């Protein structure tokens, strides 16, 4: 779909880059010529992914064990990254989420998710942004949000609060840092199955099947569809796009939003015939 050198002049840091969608984006960025820094909490997972990437794209992946909830850990990582070779792209991908009735949540449960999604994305963006501004470097940030960043959603309250804030950050800094040559965009993915998200969010296979059929396009997203969109937004081809969120969900959130969608879906052929007879 793209020129193989689309991201050749990019070095991109992906939080949570060892697994799931973060890993899929990393591989695609490498295919398109980028250098990569992946970070995450689990050392073994990072090492495994970095080794895979090194085998296919030698000398282009650095990895750092880093808990992005901890500002000192982020500073330590960014100092090391900048000393060796600065990045000019950041993907806020790391997230935490679980499905729960909100009245059962402890304060620590709220903090567990907000620590990663809200604080982690905020710290990373500020840490990189300050350095880019000091260096006079052009750069771009991509944050993975969700469609419930603007609709809200029952049963995933901590994630709703965190992702809404990250979307607000995207719009705010797009304006504030635009004059400095820094773009910020987001992607709101629908159902792209990954082990991490599915094991935490879907209680059984029936729910997974309903999830798949819920989108008007009648299927899950393919990781390549998301990674190509992310590549475009990180590339200079998207040089005039900032403060934007691209939804890639097969129409799922609009299905929930349309006032008469469910009414039409509940109607039988006889109901439709009866309505037509009234014309
Ligand atoms: C209620 C829960 C809980 C659950 C944990 N807690 N899981 N409460 N329901 N299912 C509570 C604990 O009881 C504890 O509170 C507090 O949260 C902290 O738990 P820890 O396990 O100590 O926290 P930690 O090890 O930091 O784990 C963070 C995590 C975990 C968020 C809880 O799930 C995680 O690390 N996830 C990372 C990967 C991930 O979630 N990926 C999915 C992202 S999907 P108490 O008070 O008992 O001590 C996504 C978008 C989805 O974001 C969109 C799909 C369409």
JSON list of N, CA, C and O in Angstrom, two decimals, residues 132-154:
[
{"chain": "A", "resi": 132, "resn": "UNK", "atom": "N", "xyz": [11.64, 17.61, 22.32]},
{"chain": "A", "resi": 132, "resn": "UNK", "atom": "CA", "xyz": [11.51, 18.03, 20.92]},
{"chain": "A", "resi": 132, "resn": "UNK", "atom": "C", "xyz": [11.56, 19.55, 20.81]},
{"chain": "A", "resi": 132, "resn": "UNK", "atom": "O", "xyz": [12.20, 20.10, 19.92]},
{"chain": "A", "resi": 133, "resn": "UNK", "atom": "N", "xyz": [10.89, 20.22, 21.73]},
{"chain": "A", "resi": 133, "resn": "UNK", "atom": "CA", "xyz": [10.84, 21.68, 21.68]},
{"chain": "A", "resi": 133, "resn": "UNK", "atom": "C", "xyz": [12.24, 22.25, 21.94]},
{"chain": "A", "resi": 133, "resn": "UNK", "atom": "O", "xyz": [12.70, 23.16, 21.25]},
{"chain": "A", "resi": 134, "resn": "UNK", "atom": "N", "xyz": [12.92, 21.65, 22.90]},
{"chain": "A", "resi": 134, "resn": "UNK", "atom": "CA", "xyz": [14.29, 22.10, 23.20]},
{"chain": "A", "resi": 134, "resn": "UNK", "atom": "C", "xyz": [15.22, 21.89, 21.99]},
{"chain": "A", "resi": 134, "resn": "UNK", "atom": "O", "xyz": [16.04, 22.73, 21.67]},
{"chain": "A", "resi": 135, "resn": "UNK", "atom": "N", "xyz": [15.03, 20.75, 21.31]},
{"chain": "A", "resi": 135, "resn": "UNK", "atom": "CA", "xyz": [15.88, 20.43, 20.15]},
{"chain": "A", "resi": 135, "resn": "UNK", "atom": "C", "xyz": [15.43, 21.17, 18.88]},
{"chain": "A", "resi": 135, "resn": "UNK", "atom": "O", "xyz": [16.10, 21.08, 17.85]},
{"chain": "A", "resi": 136, "resn": "UNK", "atom": "N", "xyz": [14.25, 21.80, 18.92]},
{"chain": "A", "resi": 136, "resn": "UNK", "atom": "CA", "xyz": [13.68, 22.39, 17.70]},
{"chain": "A", "resi": 136, "resn": "UNK", "atom": "C", "xyz": [13.33, 21.32, 16.67]},
{"chain": "A", "resi": 136, "resn": "UNK", "atom": "O", "xyz": [13.39, 21.55, 15.46]},
{"chain": "A", "resi": 137, "resn": "UNK", "atom": "N", "xyz": [12.95, 20.13, 17.16]},
{"chain": "A", "resi": 137, "resn": "UNK", "atom": "CA", "xyz": [12.70, 19.00, 16.25]},
{"chain": "A", "resi": 137, "resn": "UNK", "atom": "C", "xyz": [11.23, 18.92, 15.85]},
{"chain": "A", "resi": 137, "resn": "UNK", "atom": "O", "xyz": [10.34, 19.18, 16.66]},
{"chain": "A", "resi": 138, "resn": "UNK", "atom": "N", "xyz": [10.99, 18.53, 14.60]},
{"chain": "A", "resi": 138, "resn": "UNK", "atom": "CA", "xyz": [9.63, 18.24, 14.15]},
{"chain": "A", "resi": 138, "resn": "UNK", "atom": "C", "xyz": [9.30, 16.81, 14.58]},
{"chain": "A", "resi": 138, "resn": "UNK", "atom": "O", "xyz": [10.15, 15.92, 14.48]},
{"chain": "A", "resi": 139, "resn": "UNK", "atom": "N", "xyz": [8.08, 16.60, 15.07]},
{"chain": "A", "resi": 139, "resn": "UNK", "atom": "CA", "xyz": [7.76, 15.28, 15.60]},
{"chain": "A", "resi": 139, "resn": "UNK", "atom": "C", "xyz": [6.26, 15.04, 15.57]},
{"chain": "A", "resi": 139, "resn": "UNK", "atom": "O", "xyz": [5.48, 15.96, 15.27]},
{"chain": "A", "resi": 140, "resn": "UNK", "atom": "N", "xyz": [5.89, 13.82, 15.89]},
{"chain": "A", "resi": 140, "resn": "UNK", "atom": "CA", "xyz": [4.46, 13.50, 15.87]},
{"chain": "A", "resi": 140, "resn": "UNK", "atom": "C", "xyz": [4.10, 12.46, 16.93]},
{"chain": "A", "resi": 140, "resn": "UNK", "atom": "O", "xyz": [4.89, 11.57, 17.25]},
{"chain": "A", "resi": 141, "resn": "UNK", "atom": "N", "xyz": [2.93, 12.65, 17.50]},
{"chain": "A", "resi": 141, "resn": "UNK", "atom": "CA", "xyz": [2.42, 11.76, 18.56]},
{"chain": "A", "resi": 141, "resn": "UNK", "atom": "C", "xyz": [1.13, 11.12, 18.06]},
{"chain": "A", "resi": 141, "resn": "UNK", "atom": "O", "xyz": [0.27, 11.81, 17.50]},
{"chain": "A", "resi": 142, "resn": "UNK", "atom": "N", "xyz": [1.03, 9.84, 18.26]},
{"chain": "A", "resi": 142, "resn": "UNK", "atom": "CA", "xyz": [-0.22, 9.14, 17.95]},
{"chain": "A", "resi": 142, "resn": "UNK", "atom": "C", "xyz": [-0.69, 8.45, 19.23]},
{"chain": "A", "resi": 142, "resn": "UNK", "atom": "O", "xyz": [0.07, 7.70, 19.85]},
{"chain": "A", "resi": 143, "resn": "UNK", "atom": "N", "xyz": [-1.92, 8.71, 19.64]},
{"chain": "A", "resi": 143, "resn": "UNK", "atom": "CA", "xyz": [-2.45, 8.06, 20.84]},
{"chain": "A", "resi": 143, "resn": "UNK", "atom": "C", "xyz": [-3.60, 7.13, 20.45]},
{"chain": "A", "resi": 143, "resn": "UNK", "atom": "O", "xyz": [-4.47, 7.51, 19.67]},
{"chain": "A", "resi": 144, "resn": "UNK", "atom": "N", "xyz": [-3.57, 5.94, 21.02]},
{"chain": "A", "resi": 144, "resn": "UNK", "atom": "CA", "xyz": [-4.66, 5.00, 20.78]},
{"chain": "A", "resi": 144, "resn": "UNK", "atom": "C", "xyz": [-5.75, 5.30, 21.80]},
{"chain": "A", "resi": 144, "resn": "UNK", "atom": "O", "xyz": [-5.54, 5.12, 23.01]},
{"chain": "A", "resi": 145, "resn": "UNK", "atom": "N", "xyz": [-6.88, 5.80, 21.32]},
{"chain": "A", "resi": 145, "resn": "UNK", "atom": "CA", "xyz": [-7.99, 6.07, 22.23]},
{"chain": "A", "resi": 145, "resn": "UNK", "atom": "C", "xyz": [-9.12, 5.08, 21.91]},
{"chain": "A", "resi": 145, "resn": "UNK", "atom": "O", "xyz": [-8.85, 3.95, 21.48]},
{"chain": "A", "resi": 146, "resn": "UNK", "atom": "N", "xyz": [-10.35, 5.44, 22.15]},
{"chain": "A", "resi": 146, "resn": "UNK", "atom": "CA", "xyz": [-11.47, 4.54, 21.87]},
{"chain": "A", "resi": 146, "resn": "UNK", "atom": "C", "xyz": [-12.66, 5.41, 21.46]},
{"chain": "A", "resi": 146, "resn": "UNK", "atom": "O", "xyz": [-12.66, 6.62, 21.72]},
{"chain": "A", "resi": 147, "resn": "UNK", "atom": "N", "xyz": [-13.68, 4.80, 20.88]},
{"chain": "A", "resi": 147, "resn": "UNK", "atom": "CA", "xyz": [-14.86, 5.60, 20.53]},
{"chain": "A", "resi": 147, "resn": "UNK", "atom": "C", "xyz": [-15.59, 6.04, 21.80]},
{"chain": "A", "resi": 147, "resn": "UNK", "atom": "O", "xyz": [-16.29, 7.05, 21.79]},
{"chain": "A", "resi": 148, "resn": "UNK", "atom": "N", "xyz": [-15.39, 5.32, 22.90]},
{"chain": "A", "resi": 148, "resn": "UNK", "atom": "CA", "xyz": [-16.06, 5.78, 24.13]},
{"chain": "A", "resi": 148, "resn": "UNK", "atom": "C", "xyz": [-15.31, 6.95, 24.78]},
{"chain": "A", "resi": 148, "resn": "UNK", "atom": "O", "xyz": [-15.72, 7.43, 25.83]},
{"chain": "A", "resi": 149, "resn": "UNK", "atom": "N", "xyz": [-14.25, 7.43, 24.11]},
{"chain": "A", "resi": 149, "resn": "UNK", "atom": "CA", "xyz": [-13.65, 8.69, 24.56]},
{"chain": "A", "resi": 149, "resn": "UNK", "atom": "C", "xyz": [-14.65, 9.83, 24.44]},
{"chain": "A", "resi": 149, "resn": "UNK", "atom": "O", "xyz": [-14.56, 10.82, 25.14]},
{"chain": "A", "resi": 150, "resn": "UNK", "atom": "N", "xyz": [-15.59, 9.73, 23.48]},
{"chain": "A", "resi": 150, "resn": "UNK", "atom": "CA", "xyz": [-16.60, 10.79, 23.37]},
{"chain": "A", "resi": 150, "resn": "UNK", "atom": "C", "xyz": [-18.01, 10.30, 23.68]},
{"chain": "A", "resi": 150, "resn": "UNK", "atom": "O", "xyz": [-18.85, 11.09, 24.06]},
{"chain": "A", "resi": 151, "resn": "UNK", "atom": "N", "xyz": [-18.28, 8.98, 23.58]},
{"chain": "A", "resi": 151, "resn": "UNK", "atom": "CA", "xyz": [-19.64, 8.54, 23.90]},
{"chain": "A", "resi": 151, "resn": "UNK", "atom": "C", "xyz": [-19.78, 8.18, 25.37]},
{"chain": "A", "resi": 151, "resn": "UNK", "atom": "O", "xyz": [-20.88, 8.14, 25.91]},
{"chain": "A", "resi": 152, "resn": "UNK", "atom": "N", "xyz": [-18.64, 7.88, 26.04]},
{"chain": "A", "resi": 152, "resn": "UNK", "atom": "CA", "xyz": [-18.71, 7.23, 27.34]},
{"chain": "A", "resi": 152, "resn": "UNK", "atom": "C", "xyz": [-19.14, 5.79, 27.16]},
{"chain": "A", "resi": 152, "resn": "UNK", "atom": "O", "xyz": [-19.59, 5.39, 26.08]},
{"chain": "A", "resi": 153, "resn": "UNK", "atom": "N", "xyz": [-18.96, 4.97, 28.18]},
{"chain": "A", "resi": 153, "resn": "UNK", "atom": "CA", "xyz": [-19.44, 3.59, 28.12]},
{"chain": "A", "resi": 153, "resn": "UNK", "atom": "C", "xyz": [-19.62, 3.06, 29.53]},
{"chain": "A", "resi": 153, "resn": "UNK", "atom": "O", "xyz": [-18.79, 3.32, 30.42]},
{"chain": "A", "resi": 154, "resn": "UNK", "atom": "N", "xyz": [-20.70, 2.33, 29.72]},
{"chain": "A", "resi": 154, "resn": "UNK", "atom": "CA", "xyz": [-20.90, 1.64, 30.99]},
{"chain": "A", "resi": 154, "resn": "UNK", "atom": "C", "xyz": [-19.84, 0.54, 31.14]},
{"chain": "A", "resi": 154, "resn": "UNK", "atom": "O", "xyz": [-19.35, 0.01, 30.15]}
]
